[in-house]
mmCIF file of C-alpha atoms in Angstrom:
data_model
loop_
_atom_site.group_PDB
_atom_site.id
_atom_site.type_symbol
_atom_site.label_atom_id
_atom_site.label_comp_id
_atom_site.label_asym_id
_atom_site.label_seq_id
_atom_site.Cartn_x
_atom_site.Cartn_y
_atom_site.Cartn_z
ATOM 1 C CA MET A 1067 -4.698 -12.645 -4.658
ATOM 2 C CA LEU A 1068 -4.415 -10.008 -2.714
ATOM 3 C CA ILE A 1069 -1.007 -8.327 -2.407
ATOM 4 C CA VAL A 1070 -0.863 -5.867 -0.069
ATOM 5 C CA LEU A 1071 1.790 -2.876 -0.808
ATOM 6 C CA GLY A 1072 2.716 -0.485 2.632
ATOM 7 C CA GLY A 1073 5.467 2.179 3.714
ATOM 8 C CA LEU A 1074 5.674 5.398 5.186
ATOM 9 C CA PRO A 1075 4.847 8.136 1.840
ATOM 10 C CA GLY A 1076 6.334 9.203 -1.482
ATOM 11 C CA VAL A 1077 8.613 5.619 -0.894
ATOM 12 C CA GLY A 1078 6.607 4.782 -4.349
ATOM 13 C CA LYS A 1079 3.927 2.829 -3.373
ATOM 14 C CA SER A 1080 1.436 4.074 -5.325
ATOM 15 C CA THR A 1081 4.103 3.656 -8.552
ATOM 16 C CA LEU A 1082 4.738 0.406 -7.912
ATOM 17 C CA ALA A 1083 1.042 -0.461 -7.198
ATOM 18 C CA ARG A 1084 0.184 0.615 -11.305
ATOM 19 C CA GLN A 1085 3.648 -1.346 -12.727
ATOM 20 C CA LEU A 1086 1.439 -4.417 -11.027
ATOM 21 C CA VAL A 1087 -1.589 -4.053 -11.801
ATOM 22 C CA ILE A 1088 -1.092 -2.594 -15.217
ATOM 23 C CA ARG A 1089 1.174 -6.342 -15.067
ATOM 24 C CA SER A 1090 -1.266 -8.672 -13.243
ATOM 25 C CA GLY A 1091 -4.709 -7.391 -14.977
ATOM 26 C CA PHE A 1092 -5.794 -7.493 -10.495
ATOM 27 C CA ALA A 1093 -7.625 -5.079 -9.241
ATOM 28 C CA TYR A 1094 -6.366 -1.649 -7.960
ATOM 29 C CA LEU A 1095 -7.122 -0.743 -4.626
ATOM 30 C CA ARG A 1096 -5.696 2.715 -3.347
ATOM 31 C CA LEU A 1097 -6.252 4.525 -0.005
ATOM 32 C CA ASP A 1098 -5.402 8.002 -0.574
ATOM 33 C CA THR A 1099 -9.102 7.814 -3.221
ATOM 34 C CA ILE A 1100 -10.710 5.956 -0.714
ATOM 35 C CA GLU A 1101 -10.083 8.527 2.393
ATOM 36 C CA GLN A 1102 -10.400 11.131 0.581
ATOM 37 C CA ALA A 1103 -13.371 10.347 -1.514
ATOM 38 C CA LEU A 1104 -14.700 9.797 2.211
ATOM 39 C CA ARG A 1105 -13.720 13.585 2.747
ATOM 40 C CA ASN A 1106 -15.229 15.156 0.152
ATOM 41 C CA ALA A 1107 -18.508 13.233 0.668
ATOM 42 C CA LEU A 1108 -18.653 13.363 4.483
ATOM 43 C CA ALA A 1109 -17.297 17.346 4.286
ATOM 44 C CA ILE A 1110 -14.756 15.872 7.687
ATOM 45 C CA ASP A 1111 -10.710 15.952 7.580
ATOM 46 C CA ASP A 1112 -10.112 13.340 9.551
ATOM 47 C CA VAL A 1113 -11.476 9.979 8.604
ATOM 48 C CA GLY A 1114 -10.465 8.003 10.869
ATOM 49 C CA PRO A 1115 -10.379 3.639 10.798
ATOM 50 C CA ALA A 1116 -13.389 3.785 7.990
ATOM 51 C CA GLY A 1117 -10.821 3.798 4.766
ATOM 52 C CA TYR A 1118 -9.608 0.810 5.753
ATOM 53 C CA ARG A 1119 -12.534 -0.259 6.781
ATOM 54 C CA LEU A 1120 -14.693 -0.038 3.654
ATOM 55 C CA ALA A 1121 -11.009 -0.661 1.918
ATOM 56 C CA TYR A 1122 -11.174 -3.719 3.556
ATOM 57 C CA ALA A 1123 -14.418 -5.262 2.577
ATOM 58 C CA TRP A 1124 -14.137 -4.119 -1.202
ATOM 59 C CA ALA A 1125 -11.050 -6.482 -0.907
ATOM 60 C CA ALA A 1126 -12.994 -8.938 0.812
ATOM 61 C CA SER A 1127 -15.808 -9.091 -2.078
ATOM 62 C CA ASN A 1128 -13.177 -8.922 -4.854
ATOM 63 C CA LEU A 1129 -11.497 -11.436 -3.555
ATOM 64 C CA GLU A 1130 -14.908 -13.676 -2.636
ATOM 65 C CA LEU A 1131 -15.553 -13.499 -5.850
ATOM 66 C CA GLY A 1132 -12.093 -14.646 -7.075
ATOM 67 C CA VAL A 1133 -10.680 -11.865 -8.377
ATOM 68 C CA SER A 1134 -7.012 -10.290 -6.882
ATOM 69 C CA VAL A 1135 -6.325 -7.628 -5.570
ATOM 70 C CA VAL A 1136 -3.675 -4.691 -5.048
ATOM 71 C CA VAL A 1137 -3.806 -3.081 -2.294
ATOM 72 C CA ASP A 1138 -1.467 0.753 -1.861
ATOM 73 C CA CYS A 1139 -2.104 2.439 1.598
ATOM 74 C CA VAL A 1140 1.082 3.430 4.652
ATOM 75 C CA ASN A 1141 -0.721 -0.269 6.108
ATOM 76 C CA PRO A 1142 1.451 1.587 9.681
ATOM 77 C CA LEU A 1143 0.287 -0.089 12.428
ATOM 78 C CA GLU A 1144 0.375 -4.480 13.735
ATOM 79 C CA VAL A 1145 -3.727 -4.389 13.298
ATOM 80 C CA THR A 1146 -4.765 -3.137 10.145
ATOM 81 C CA ARG A 1147 -1.201 -5.924 8.585
ATOM 82 C CA SER A 1148 -3.542 -7.756 11.203
ATOM 83 C CA ALA A 1149 -6.436 -6.941 8.944
ATOM 84 C CA TRP A 1150 -5.342 -7.177 6.023
ATOM 85 C CA ARG A 1151 -3.437 -10.796 6.376
ATOM 86 C CA ALA A 1152 -7.464 -11.329 8.944
ATOM 87 C CA VAL A 1153 -9.152 -10.533 5.043
ATOM 88 C CA ALA A 1154 -6.730 -12.520 2.984
ATOM 89 C CA ALA A 1155 -7.679 -15.495 5.012
ATOM 90 C CA SER A 1156 -11.791 -15.349 4.941
ATOM 91 C CA ALA A 1157 -11.638 -15.537 1.509
ATOM 92 C CA SER A 1158 -9.218 -18.257 1.182
ATOM 93 C CA SER A 1159 -6.892 -16.235 -0.739
ATOM 94 C CA LEU A 1160 -2.873 -15.792 -0.550
ATOM 95 C CA ILE A 1161 -1.251 -12.633 0.393
ATOM 96 C CA VAL A 1162 1.520 -11.289 -0.545
ATOM 97 C CA GLU A 1163 2.850 -8.601 2.786
ATOM 98 C CA VAL A 1164 5.085 -6.489 1.125
ATOM 99 C CA GLU A 1165 6.880 -3.285 2.841
ATOM 100 C CA VAL A 1166 8.338 -0.617 0.286
ATOM 101 C CA VAL A 1167 10.802 1.019 1.566
ATOM 102 C CA CYS A 1168 12.968 4.069 0.185
ATOM 103 C CA SER A 1169 16.635 4.225 2.121
ATOM 104 C CA ASP A 1170 17.996 7.078 0.677
ATOM 105 C CA SER A 1171 16.939 9.551 2.954
ATOM 106 C CA SER A 1172 17.443 12.704 0.315
ATOM 107 C CA GLU A 1173 16.247 11.112 -2.506
ATOM 108 C CA HIS A 1174 12.385 10.440 -0.390
ATOM 109 C CA ARG A 1175 13.295 13.765 0.849
ATOM 110 C CA ARG A 1176 12.929 15.224 -2.438
ATOM 111 C CA ARG A 1177 10.566 13.283 -3.206
ATOM 112 C CA ILE A 1178 8.177 14.437 -0.605
ATOM 113 C CA GLU A 1179 9.009 17.733 -1.884
ATOM 114 C CA THR A 1180 8.656 17.717 -5.540
ATOM 115 C CA ARG A 1181 5.962 15.409 -5.298
ATOM 116 C CA THR A 1182 1.869 16.658 -6.295
ATOM 117 C CA ALA A 1183 -1.380 15.288 -6.309
ATOM 118 C CA ASP A 1184 -2.885 13.220 -9.129
ATOM 119 C CA ILE A 1185 -6.077 13.349 -7.046
ATOM 120 C CA GLU A 1186 -7.794 16.538 -6.564
ATOM 121 C CA GLY A 1187 -7.881 17.558 -3.200
ATOM 122 C CA LEU A 1188 -5.530 15.138 -0.972
ATOM 123 C CA LYS A 1189 -3.371 17.441 0.836
ATOM 124 C CA LEU A 1190 0.051 15.701 0.466
ATOM 125 C CA PRO A 1191 2.020 14.758 3.945
ATOM 126 C CA GLY A 1192 5.196 17.442 4.407
ATOM 127 C CA TRP A 1193 9.166 15.684 5.419
ATOM 128 C CA ASP A 1194 8.057 16.610 8.821
ATOM 129 C CA ASP A 1195 4.909 14.844 8.696
ATOM 130 C CA VAL A 1196 6.462 11.218 7.252
ATOM 131 C CA LEU A 1197 9.231 11.579 10.088
ATOM 132 C CA SER A 1198 6.912 12.001 13.178
ATOM 133 C CA ARG A 1199 4.292 9.752 11.463
ATOM 134 C CA ASP A 1200 2.890 7.082 13.644
ATOM 135 C CA TYR A 1201 5.089 4.008 11.546
ATOM 136 C CA GLN A 1202 5.008 0.891 14.324
ATOM 137 C CA PRO A 1203 8.225 -2.292 13.557
ATOM 138 C CA TRP A 1204 6.999 -5.102 11.174
ATOM 139 C CA THR A 1205 7.286 -8.286 12.887
ATOM 140 C CA THR A 1206 5.477 -10.500 10.583
ATOM 141 C CA SER A 1207 7.406 -11.982 7.409
ATOM 142 C CA ARG A 1208 7.571 -9.782 4.593
ATOM 143 C CA ARG A 1209 8.623 -8.544 1.055
ATOM 144 C CA VAL A 1210 10.540 -5.903 1.668
ATOM 145 C CA ILE A 1211 11.476 -3.332 -1.702
ATOM 146 C CA ASP A 1212 13.934 -0.744 -1.544
ATOM 147 C CA SER A 1213 12.654 1.641 -4.397
ATOM 148 C CA ALA A 1214 15.684 4.025 -4.637
ATOM 149 C CA SER A 1215 17.844 0.553 -5.380
ATOM 150 C CA ALA A 1216 14.845 -1.219 -7.655
ATOM 151 C CA SER A 1217 12.656 0.231 -10.859
ATOM 152 C CA ALA A 1218 9.128 0.135 -10.071
ATOM 153 C CA ALA A 1219 9.427 -2.734 -12.894
ATOM 154 C CA GLU A 1220 12.074 -4.288 -11.701
ATOM 155 C CA ALA A 1221 9.513 -4.275 -8.038
ATOM 156 C CA ALA A 1222 6.420 -5.656 -10.191
ATOM 157 C CA GLU A 1223 8.198 -8.504 -12.478
ATOM 158 C CA SER A 1224 10.209 -9.906 -8.931
ATOM 159 C CA ILE A 1225 6.846 -9.227 -6.925
ATOM 160 C CA LEU A 1226 5.371 -11.304 -9.052
ATOM 161 C CA ALA A 1227 7.629 -14.160 -9.698
ATOM 162 C CA HIS A 1228 8.063 -14.917 -5.043
ATOM 163 C CA ALA A 1229 3.647 -14.452 -6.282
ATOM 164 C CA SER A 1230 3.763 -16.754 -8.566
ATOM 165 C CA CYS A 1231 5.584 -19.415 -6.099
ATOM 166 C CA LEU A 1232 3.738 -18.896 -3.353
ATOM 167 C CA GLY A 1233 0.599 -20.020 -5.716
ATOM 168 C CA SER A 1234 2.577 -23.471 -6.951
ATOM 169 C CA GLU A 1235 3.812 -24.400 -4.121
ATOM 170 C CA ARG A 1236 -0.109 -23.642 -2.121
ATOM 171 C CA SER A 1237 -1.245 -25.814 -4.514
#
């Protein structure tokens, strides 16, 4: 199974991903970690699509081995969302797409303005960066989790219950 968490920076994707991994034992793939490793290794600022391409390959190799994966990424474009679906299809795996939002804009802003990087060297976006980011509306089915109204633990349980139902339907 492939669980892909998407959403703007600061909505709670990484917090939710950690709860999912703790509860499921799935592998954890975080785009921020991959992209910062590329920046460090190549001494460049803009990694372009390289981080996503590496992540697709890493997820595919785990899925092909029967290892389920939780992906934590902004996933801002239909092309990236479509690519995750293709990764799951190529491994004959179920996919659960989740858009994490924070409906309370003052809380979202507070999170952005008060958080600190947990990845060495990672430059976190400011509030203006988040507001101006290219983030295309979703046009396909996905679960929506509002981190302003559900705790990460509650959201993780909800996602895993949904994933379990999908797995049962597939059997």
